[in-house]
mmCIF file of C-alpha atoms in Angstrom:
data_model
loop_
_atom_site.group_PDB
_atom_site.id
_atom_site.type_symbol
_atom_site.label_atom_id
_atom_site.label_comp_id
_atom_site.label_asym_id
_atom_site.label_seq_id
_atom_site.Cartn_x
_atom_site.Cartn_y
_atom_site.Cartn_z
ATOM 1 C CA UNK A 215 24.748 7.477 28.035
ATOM 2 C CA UNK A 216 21.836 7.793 25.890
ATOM 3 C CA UNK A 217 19.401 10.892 25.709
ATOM 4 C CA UNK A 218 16.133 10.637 28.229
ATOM 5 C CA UNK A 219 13.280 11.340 26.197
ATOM 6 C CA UNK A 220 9.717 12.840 27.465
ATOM 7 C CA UNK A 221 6.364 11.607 26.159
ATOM 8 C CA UNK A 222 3.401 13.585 26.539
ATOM 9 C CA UNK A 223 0.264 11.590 26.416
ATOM 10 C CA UNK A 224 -3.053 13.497 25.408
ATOM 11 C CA UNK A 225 -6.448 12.004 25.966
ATOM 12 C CA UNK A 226 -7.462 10.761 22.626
ATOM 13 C CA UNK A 227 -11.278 10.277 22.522
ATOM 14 C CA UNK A 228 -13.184 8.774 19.771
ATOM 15 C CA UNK A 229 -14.735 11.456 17.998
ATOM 16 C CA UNK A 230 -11.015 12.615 17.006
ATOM 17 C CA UNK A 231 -10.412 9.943 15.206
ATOM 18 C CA UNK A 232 -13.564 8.714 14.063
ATOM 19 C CA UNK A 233 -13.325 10.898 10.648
ATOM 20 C CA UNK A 234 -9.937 8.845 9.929
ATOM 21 C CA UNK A 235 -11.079 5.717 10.780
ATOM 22 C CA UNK A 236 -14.606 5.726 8.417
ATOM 23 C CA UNK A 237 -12.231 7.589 5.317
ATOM 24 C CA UNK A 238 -9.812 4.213 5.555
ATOM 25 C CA UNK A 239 -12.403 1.924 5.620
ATOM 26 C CA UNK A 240 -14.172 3.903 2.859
ATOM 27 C CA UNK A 241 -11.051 3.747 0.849
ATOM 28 C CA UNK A 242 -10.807 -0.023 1.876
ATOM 29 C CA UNK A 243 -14.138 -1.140 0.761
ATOM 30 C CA UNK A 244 -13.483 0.792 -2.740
ATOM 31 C CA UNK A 245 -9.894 -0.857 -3.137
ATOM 32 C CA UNK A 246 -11.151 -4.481 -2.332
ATOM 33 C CA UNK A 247 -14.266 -3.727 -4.804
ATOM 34 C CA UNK A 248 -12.028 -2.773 -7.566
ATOM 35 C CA UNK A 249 -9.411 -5.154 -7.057
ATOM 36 C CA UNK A 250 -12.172 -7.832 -6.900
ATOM 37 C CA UNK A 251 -13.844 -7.096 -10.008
ATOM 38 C CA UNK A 252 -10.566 -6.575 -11.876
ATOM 39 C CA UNK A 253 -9.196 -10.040 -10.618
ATOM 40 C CA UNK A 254 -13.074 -11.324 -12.233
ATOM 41 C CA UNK A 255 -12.356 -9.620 -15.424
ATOM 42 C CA UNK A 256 -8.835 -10.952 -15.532
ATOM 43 C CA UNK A 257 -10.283 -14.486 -15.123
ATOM 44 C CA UNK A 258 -12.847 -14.454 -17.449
ATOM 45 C CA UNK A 259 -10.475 -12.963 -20.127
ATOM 46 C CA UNK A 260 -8.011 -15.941 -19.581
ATOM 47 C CA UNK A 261 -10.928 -18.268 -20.163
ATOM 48 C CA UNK A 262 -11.949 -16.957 -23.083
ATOM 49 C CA UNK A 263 -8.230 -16.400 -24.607
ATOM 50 C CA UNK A 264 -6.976 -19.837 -23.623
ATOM 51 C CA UNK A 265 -10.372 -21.975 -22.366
#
């Protein structure tokens, strides 16, 4: 038989997460800025090398 297991469920509210939440989407926003401009730079280098 297997093992019962217990879950304890705390009230989560918004402010305790809120700090999480706006540090990923800071981190988000700077990843899909570099990743953008580095996908440009690729692109223009390719045209230049090979246009």
């Amino acid at each position: 038989m297997a093992e019962q297991q217990s879950y304890e469920f705390v009230e989560v509210k918004a402010t305790d997460i809120l700090a999480e939440r706006q540090a990923a989407w800071g981190g988000f926003t700077t990843f899909i800025t570099w990743s953008t401009a580095a996908v440009a730079i690729a692109l223009i280098l390719l045209y230049l090398i090979w246009g």
